[in-house]
Amino acid sequence: MAAKGAYHTRQQEELLKYLKATPGEHHTVAQIRDHFSLQQRAIGTTTIYRQLERFVEEGTVRKYLLETGDSACYEYVEHAPACSGHFHCKCEQCGRLIHLDCDELQELRDHLLGEHGFAWDAGRTVFYGVCRECRAD
Amino acid sequence: MAAKGAYHTRQQEELLKYLKATPGEHHTVAQIRDHFSLQQRAIGTTTIYRQLERFVEEGTVRKYLLETGDSACYEYVEHAPACSGHFHCKCEQCGRLIHLDCDELQELRDHLLGEHGFAWDAGRTVFYGVCRECRAD
DNA sequence: TTGCGTGCAAAGGTTTTGCATGGCA
DNA sequence: TGCCATGCAAAACCTTTGCACGCAA
């Protein structure tokens, strides 16, 4: 009796390969669907949602809901599900999602846990603001 | 020729008064609609959306899209659009949105700006994790 | 052969838009 | 009286679910 995730399919493989090829980039379901349609290797929308959901559970992929509220974004996470010492900053002007490596982050986590009892998951948190380039304008 | 927002209506006034009375609390459109329905002072859903949109533009109200993706949350902002020294933490287990006042926040803001050139808007950022109560279980 | 994965169609939910009516100034 | 605001209905979206068929093991 095979469990969930027992089978290996063409769609699953191609989807993961695609995401893996673009680490740090974020994609919407619509973008993914269009990408494969253009390549004549269409994958059903439902399947994309279901595979992404599985990848998120596994920790292979991370899901974001940005403030624009349009649709969710999915991003392949290179390293282990920890993704520690790693900020996600979203620029509200140019829309870019920026990755920052930073020690300060660990301090903040300790502080939140020690002083406020809040176990912060930095990997799921997106910092909103304006990036260096956009401030220069 | 009056411009947008020229008129003062019952719905507008009651909605703002309601939000003002609960600073720091967040409401969904559905919650707001139900609140006024129960009071026999129903406000159309469309109107709620349109008024909230206006308040957000004015900076009177802040809009959040949480990771759950259910529906947007709106919160009255007491003071100017800065909302400094104020964390928003969302517990992923009980779903509560917690407000933390903390000096550490200012330090982090300075660090992000100085070291990484990122002008962080703490008021728009939600920290995801698990709260003290849920960790105790 | 077994039963998971796929994808169409349809449902579900939130948010937006069209349009006739209502109400403020 | 002029024109914005309202709210119903319907559309537009994104996402999830039901179900029959296909395919991996």
CSV table of C-alpha atoms (C1' of nucleotides) in Angstrom, one decimal:
chain,number,residue,atom,x,y,z
A,1,MET,CA,0.0,0.0,0.0
A,2,ALA,CA,2.0,2.9,-1.3
A,3,ALA,CA,1.8,6.1,0.6
A,4,LYS,CA,1.3,9.7,-0.5
A,5,GLY,CA,4.2,10.7,-2.7
A,6,ALA,CA,5.0,7.1,-3.7
A,7,TYR,CA,4.9,7.7,-7.4
A,8,HIS,CA,7.2,9.6,-9.6
A,9,THR,CA,5.6,11.4,-12.5
A,10,ARG,CA,6.7,13.4,-15.5
A,11,GLN,CA,4.9,16.5,-14.1
A,12,GLN,CA,6.4,16.2,-10.7
A,13,GLU,CA,9.9,15.9,-12.1
A,14,GLU,CA,9.7,18.7,-14.6
A,15,LEU,CA,8.1,21.1,-12.1
A,16,LEU,CA,10.8,20.4,-9.5
A,17,LYS,CA,13.5,20.7,-12.1
A,18,TYR,CA,12.2,24.1,-13.2
A,19,LEU,CA,12.0,25.5,-9.7
A,20,LYS,CA,15.4,24.1,-8.9
A,21,ALA,CA,16.9,25.8,-11.9
A,22,THR,CA,15.9,29.2,-10.5
A,23,PRO,CA,16.8,29.3,-6.8
A,24,GLY,CA,15.8,32.5,-5.1
A,25,GLU,CA,13.3,33.4,-7.8
A,26,HIS,CA,9.6,33.3,-7.0
A,27,HIS,CA,6.9,32.1,-9.3
A,28,THR,CA,3.1,32.3,-9.3
A,29,VAL,CA,1.0,29.3,-10.3
A,30,ALA,CA,0.0,31.2,-13.5
A,31,GLN,CA,3.6,31.8,-14.5
A,32,ILE,CA,4.4,28.2,-14.0
A,33,ARG,CA,1.4,27.1,-16.0
A,34,ASP,CA,2.3,29.4,-18.8
A,35,HIS,CA,5.9,28.4,-18.9
A,36,PHE,CA,5.1,24.8,-19.5
A,37,SER,CA,2.3,25.6,-21.9
A,38,LEU,CA,4.7,27.5,-24.1
A,39,GLN,CA,7.0,24.6,-24.1
A,40,GLN,CA,4.3,22.2,-25.3
A,41,ARG,CA,4.6,20.3,-22.0
A,42,ALA,CA,1.5,21.6,-20.3
A,43,ILE,CA,0.8,20.7,-16.8
A,44,GLY,CA,-2.7,21.0,-15.4
A,45,THR,CA,-3.3,23.9,-13.0
A,46,THR,CA,-4.7,21.5,-10.4
A,47,THR,CA,-1.6,19.4,-10.5
A,48,ILE,CA,0.7,22.4,-10.1
A,49,TYR,CA,-1.2,23.4,-7.0
A,50,ARG,CA,-1.1,19.9,-5.6
A,51,GLN,CA,2.6,19.4,-6.3
A,52,LEU,CA,3.5,22.8,-4.9
A,53,GLU,CA,1.5,22.0,-1.8
A,54,ARG,CA,3.5,18.8,-1.4
A,55,PHE,CA,6.8,20.5,-2.0
A,56,VAL,CA,5.9,23.1,0.7
A,57,GLU,CA,5.1,20.3,3.1
A,58,GLU,CA,8.5,18.7,2.4
A,59,GLY,CA,10.2,22.0,2.9
A,60,THR,CA,11.6,22.0,-0.6
A,61,VAL,CA,9.6,25.0,-1.7
A,62,ARG,CA,8.4,28.0,0.3
A,63,LYS,CA,5.1,29.8,-0.2
A,64,TYR,CA,4.6,33.5,0.1
A,65,LEU,CA,1.5,35.6,0.1
A,66,LEU,CA,2.6,39.1,-0.7
A,67,GLU,CA,0.8,42.2,0.2
A,68,THR,CA,-0.3,42.8,-3.3
A,69,GLY,CA,-2.7,39.9,-2.7
A,70,ASP,CA,-2.8,38.9,-6.3
A,71,SER,CA,-1.7,35.3,-6.0
A,72,ALA,CA,0.7,33.3,-4.0
A,73,CYS,CA,4.4,33.0,-4.9
A,74,TYR,CA,6.5,29.9,-4.7
A,75,GLU,CA,10.2,29.7,-4.3
A,76,TYR,CA,12.7,26.8,-4.3
A,77,VAL,CA,14.8,26.7,-1.1
A,78,GLU,CA,18.3,25.5,-1.8
A,79,HIS,CA,19.4,24.5,1.6
A,80,ALA,CA,17.7,22.7,4.4
A,81,PRO,CA,14.3,23.7,5.7
A,82,ALA,CA,16.0,25.9,8.3
A,83,CYS,CA,17.0,28.8,6.0
A,84,SER,CA,18.6,30.5,9.0
A,85,GLY,CA,20.4,33.8,8.9
A,86,HIS,CA,18.4,34.7,5.8
A,87,PHE,CA,16.1,37.7,5.5
A,88,HIS,CA,13.5,38.1,2.8
A,89,CYS,CA,12.9,41.7,1.9
A,90,LYS,CA,10.3,42.8,-0.5
A,91,CYS,CA,10.8,46.2,-2.1
A,92,GLU,CA,7.4,48.0,-2.4
A,93,GLN,CA,8.6,50.2,-5.2
A,94,CYS,CA,10.3,47.9,-7.7
A,95,GLY,CA,8.6,44.7,-6.4
A,96,ARG,CA,11.8,42.7,-6.1
A,97,LEU,CA,12.2,40.1,-3.4
A,98,ILE,CA,15.7,40.5,-1.9
A,99,HIS,CA,17.7,37.9,0.1
A,100,LEU,CA,19.9,39.2,2.8
A,101,ASP,CA,22.3,37.1,4.9
A,102,CYS,CA,22.6,38.6,8.3
A,103,ASP,CA,23.8,37.7,11.8
A,104,GLU,CA,21.5,40.3,13.4
A,105,LEU,CA,18.7,38.0,12.6
A,106,GLN,CA,19.7,35.3,15.1
A,107,GLU,CA,19.9,37.9,17.8
A,108,LEU,CA,16.4,39.1,17.0
A,109,ARG,CA,15.2,35.5,17.1
A,110,ASP,CA,16.7,35.0,20.5
A,111,HIS,CA,15.3,38.2,21.8
A,112,LEU,CA,11.8,37.4,20.6
A,113,LEU,CA,11.9,34.0,22.1
A,114,GLY,CA,13.5,35.0,25.4
A,115,GLU,CA,11.7,38.3,26.1
A,116,HIS,CA,8.4,37.7,24.3
A,117,GLY,CA,8.0,34.0,24.2
A,118,PHE,CA,7.5,34.1,20.5
A,119,ALA,CA,9.2,31.4,18.4
A,120,TRP,CA,9.8,33.3,15.2
A,121,ASP,CA,10.1,31.5,11.9
A,122,ALA,CA,12.3,33.9,9.9
A,123,GLY,CA,11.9,31.8,6.8
A,124,ARG,CA,8.2,32.6,6.5
A,125,THR,CA,8.5,36.3,7.2
A,126,VAL,CA,8.8,38.9,4.6
A,127,PHE,CA,10.1,42.4,5.4
A,128,TYR,CA,8.4,45.2,3.5
A,129,GLY,CA,10.2,48.4,2.7
A,130,VAL,CA,12.2,50.2,0.0
A,131,CYS,CA,15.5,48.9,-1.3
A,132,ARG,CA,18.7,50.8,-1.8
A,133,GLU,CA,18.3,51.3,-5.5
A,134,CYS,CA,14.8,52.6,-5.2
A,135,ARG,CA,15.8,55.0,-2.4
A,136,ALA,CA,18.5,56.5,-4.6
A,137,ASP,CA,15.9,57.6,-7.2
B,1,MET,CA,-17.1,69.8,-9.2
B,2,ALA,CA,-16.5,68.0,-6.0
B,3,ALA,CA,-13.6,65.5,-6.0
B,4,LYS,CA,-13.5,61.9,-4.6
B,5,GLY,CA,-14.2,61.9,-0.9
B,6,ALA,CA,-16.1,65.1,-1.0
B,7,TYR,CA,-19.2,63.8,0.6
B,8,HIS,CA,-19.8,62.7,4.2
B,9,THR,CA,-22.1,59.7,4.6
B,10,ARG,CA,-23.6,57.7,7.4
B,11,GLN,CA,-21.7,54.6,6.3
B,12,GLN,CA,-18.4,56.3,6.1
B,13,GLU,CA,-18.7,57.9,9.6
B,14,GLU,CA,-19.9,54.7,11.3
B,15,LEU,CA,-17.2,52.6,9.7
B,16,LEU,CA,-14.4,54.9,10.7
B,17,LYS,CA,-15.8,55.3,14.2
B,18,TYR,CA,-16.0,51.6,14.6
B,19,LEU,CA,-12.4,51.1,13.5
B,20,LYS,CA,-11.2,54.0,15.6
B,21,ALA,CA,-12.8,52.5,18.7
B,22,THR,CA,-10.6,49.4,18.3
B,23,PRO,CA,-7.1,50.6,17.6
B,24,GLY,CA,-4.7,47.7,17.2
B,25,GLU,CA,-7.4,45.2,16.4
B,26,HIS,CA,-7.7,43.8,13.0
B,27,HIS,CA,-11.0,43.1,11.2
B,28,THR,CA,-11.9,41.3,8.0
B,29,VAL,CA,-14.5,42.7,5.7
B,30,ALA,CA,-16.8,39.9,6.7
B,31,GLN,CA,-16.4,40.7,10.4
B,32,ILE,CA,-17.2,44.3,9.7
B,33,ARG,CA,-20.2,43.5,7.6
B,34,ASP,CA,-21.6,41.1,10.3
B,35,HIS,CA,-21.0,43.7,13.0
B,36,PHE,CA,-23.1,46.3,11.4
B,37,SER,CA,-25.8,43.8,10.3
B,38,LEU,CA,-26.2,42.7,13.9
B,39,GLN,CA,-26.7,46.3,14.9
B,40,GLN,CA,-29.4,46.7,12.3
B,41,ARG,CA,-27.2,49.3,10.7
B,42,ALA,CA,-26.1,47.2,7.7
B,43,ILE,CA,-23.5,48.6,5.3
B,44,GLY,CA,-23.2,47.0,1.9
B,45,THR,CA,-20.1,44.8,1.4
B,46,THR,CA,-19.1,46.8,-1.7
B,47,THR,CA,-19.2,50.0,0.3
B,48,ILE,CA,-17.0,48.5,3.0
B,49,TYR,CA,-14.4,47.6,0.5
B,50,ARG,CA,-14.5,51.0,-1.1
B,51,GLN,CA,-14.3,52.9,2.1
B,52,LEU,CA,-11.5,50.8,3.4
B,53,GLU,CA,-9.6,51.3,0.2
B,54,ARG,CA,-10.0,55.0,0.7
B,55,PHE,CA,-8.9,54.9,4.3
B,56,VAL,CA,-5.8,52.9,3.3
B,57,GLU,CA,-4.9,55.5,0.7
B,58,GLU,CA,-5.3,58.2,3.3
B,59,GLY,CA,-3.1,56.2,5.7
B,60,THR,CA,-5.8,56.1,8.3
B,61,VAL,CA,-6.1,52.3,8.0
B,62,ARG,CA,-3.6,49.6,7.3
B,63,LYS,CA,-4.2,46.5,5.2
B,64,TYR,CA,-2.6,43.1,5.8
B,65,LEU,CA,-2.7,40.0,3.8
B,66,LEU,CA,-1.8,37.1,6.1
B,67,GLU,CA,-0.2,33.9,5.0
B,68,THR,CA,-3.3,32.0,5.6
B,69,GLY,CA,-4.6,33.7,2.5
B,70,ASP,CA,-8.1,33.7,3.6
B,71,SER,CA,-9.0,37.3,3.5
B,72,ALA,CA,-7.4,40.7,4.1
B,73,CYS,CA,-7.3,42.3,7.5
B,74,TYR,CA,-7.7,46.0,8.2
B,75,GLU,CA,-6.5,47.9,11.2
B,76,TYR,CA,-6.9,51.5,12.3
B,77,VAL,CA,-3.6,53.2,12.8
B,78,GLU,CA,-3.7,55.6,15.7
B,79,HIS,CA,-0.7,57.7,15.1
B,80,ALA,CA,1.0,58.8,11.9
B,81,PRO,CA,1.7,56.2,9.3
B,82,ALA,CA,4.9,55.3,11.1
B,83,CYS,CA,3.7,52.9,13.8
B,84,SER,CA,7.2,52.6,15.2
B,85,GLY,CA,8.3,50.4,18.0
B,86,HIS,CA,5.6,48.0,17.2
B,87,PHE,CA,5.9,44.4,16.0
B,88,HIS,CA,3.1,42.4,14.4
B,89,CYS,CA,3.4,38.7,15.2
B,90,LYS,CA,1.1,36.1,13.8
B,91,CYS,CA,0.9,32.7,15.5
B,92,GLU,CA,0.6,30.0,13.0
B,93,GLN,CA,-1.1,27.7,15.4
B,94,CYS,CA,-3.8,29.7,17.1
B,95,GLY,CA,-4.0,32.2,14.3
B,96,ARG,CA,-3.8,35.2,16.7
B,97,LEU,CA,-2.2,38.5,15.6
B,98,ILE,CA,-0.1,39.7,18.5
B,99,HIS,CA,1.2,43.2,19.0
B,100,LEU,CA,4.6,43.6,20.7
B,101,ASP,CA,6.2,46.8,21.7
B,102,CYS,CA,9.9,46.5,21.6
B,103,ASP,CA,13.0,48.6,21.4
B,104,GLU,CA,14.9,46.0,19.6
B,105,LEU,CA,12.9,46.9,16.6
B,106,GLN,CA,14.5,50.2,16.2
B,107,GLU,CA,17.9,48.7,16.3
B,108,LEU,CA,17.0,46.2,13.6
B,109,ARG,CA,15.6,49.0,11.5
B,110,ASP,CA,18.9,51.0,11.8
B,111,HIS,CA,20.9,47.9,11.0
B,112,LEU,CA,18.9,47.1,7.9
B,113,LEU,CA,19.2,50.7,6.7
B,114,GLY,CA,22.9,51.1,7.6
B,115,GLU,CA,24.3,47.8,6.6
B,116,HIS,CA,21.9,46.7,3.9
B,117,GLY,CA,20.5,49.9,2.5
B,118,PHE,CA,17.0,48.6,3.1
B,119,ALA,CA,14.4,51.1,4.5
B,120,TRP,CA,12.2,48.8,6.4
B,121,ASP,CA,8.6,49.6,7.1
B,122,ALA,CA,7.9,47.6,10.3
B,123,GLY,CA,4.3,48.6,10.2
B,124,ARG,CA,3.7,46.5,7.1
B,125,THR,CA,5.6,43.5,8.2
B,126,VAL,CA,4.2,40.5,9.9
B,127,PHE,CA,6.4,38.1,11.8
B,128,TYR,CA,5.3,34.4,11.6
B,129,GLY,CA,5.9,31.9,14.3
B,130,VAL,CA,4.4,30.3,17.3
B,131,CYS,CA,3.3,32.2,20.4
B,132,ARG,CA,4.1,31.5,24.0
B,133,GLU,CA,0.7,29.9,24.8
B,134,CYS,CA,0.8,27.5,21.8
B,135,ARG,CA,4.4,26.5,22.6
B,136,ALA,CA,3.3,25.5,26.1
B,137,ASP,CA,0.9,22.9,24.8
C,1,DT,C1',-3.2,-5.3,-10.6
C,2,DT,C1',-3.3,-1.7,-7.2
C,3,DG,C1',-4.1,2.8,-6.0
C,4,DC,C1',-1.7,7.2,-6.5
C,5,DG,C1',-1.4,11.1,-9.8
C,6,DT,C1',-3.7,13.8,-13.3
C,7,DG,C1',-6.7,17.1,-15.2
C,8,DC,C1',-11.3,18.5,-16.5
C,9,DA,C1',-15.3,20.6,-14.7
C,10,DA,C1',-17.5,22.7,-11.0
C,11,DA,C1',-17.7,24.6,-6.6
C,12,DG,C1',-16.0,27.9,-3.0
C,13,DG,C1',-14.5,32.2,-1.4
C,14,DT,C1',-12.9,36.9,-1.7
C,15,DT,C1',-12.7,41.1,-4.2
C,16,DT,C1',-14.0,44.0,-8.2
C,17,DT,C1',-17.0,46.2,-11.6
C,18,DG,C1',-21.5,47.8,-13.9
C,19,DC,C1',-25.3,50.4,-13.2
C,20,DA,C1',-29.5,52.4,-11.4
C,21,DT,C1',-30.8,54.6,-7.2
C,22,DG,C1',-30.1,57.4,-3.1
C,23,DG,C1',-28.4,61.2,-0.5
C,24,DC,C1',-25.0,65.1,0.6
C,25,DA,C1',-23.9,69.8,-0.3
D,1,DT,C1',-29.8,70.5,-8.7
D,2,DG,C1',-25.3,68.2,-9.6
D,3,DC,C1',-22.6,64.6,-8.6
D,4,DC,C1',-20.6,61.5,-5.5
D,5,DA,C1',-21.7,57.4,-2.6
D,6,DT,C1',-24.4,53.3,-2.1
D,7,DG,C1',-25.6,48.5,-2.9
D,8,DC,C1',-27.5,44.9,-5.6
D,9,DA,C1',-26.2,41.7,-9.1
D,10,DA,C1',-22.9,39.8,-11.8
D,11,DA,C1',-18.2,39.3,-13.2
D,12,DA,C1',-13.5,38.3,-12.3
D,13,DC,C1',-10.0,35.9,-9.8
D,14,DC,C1',-7.5,32.5,-7.3
D,15,DT,C1',-7.8,28.2,-5.2
D,16,DT,C1',-9.9,23.8,-3.8
D,17,DT,C1',-12.7,19.7,-4.4
D,18,DG,C1',-15.2,15.7,-7.0
D,19,DC,C1',-14.5,12.2,-10.0
D,20,DA,C1',-13.2,9.3,-13.9
D,21,DC,C1',-9.2,8.0,-16.3
D,22,DG,C1',-4.2,7.2,-16.8
D,23,DC,C1',0.0,5.5,-15.4
D,24,DA,C1',3.9,4.2,-12.1
D,25,DA,C1',5.3,0.4,-9.4
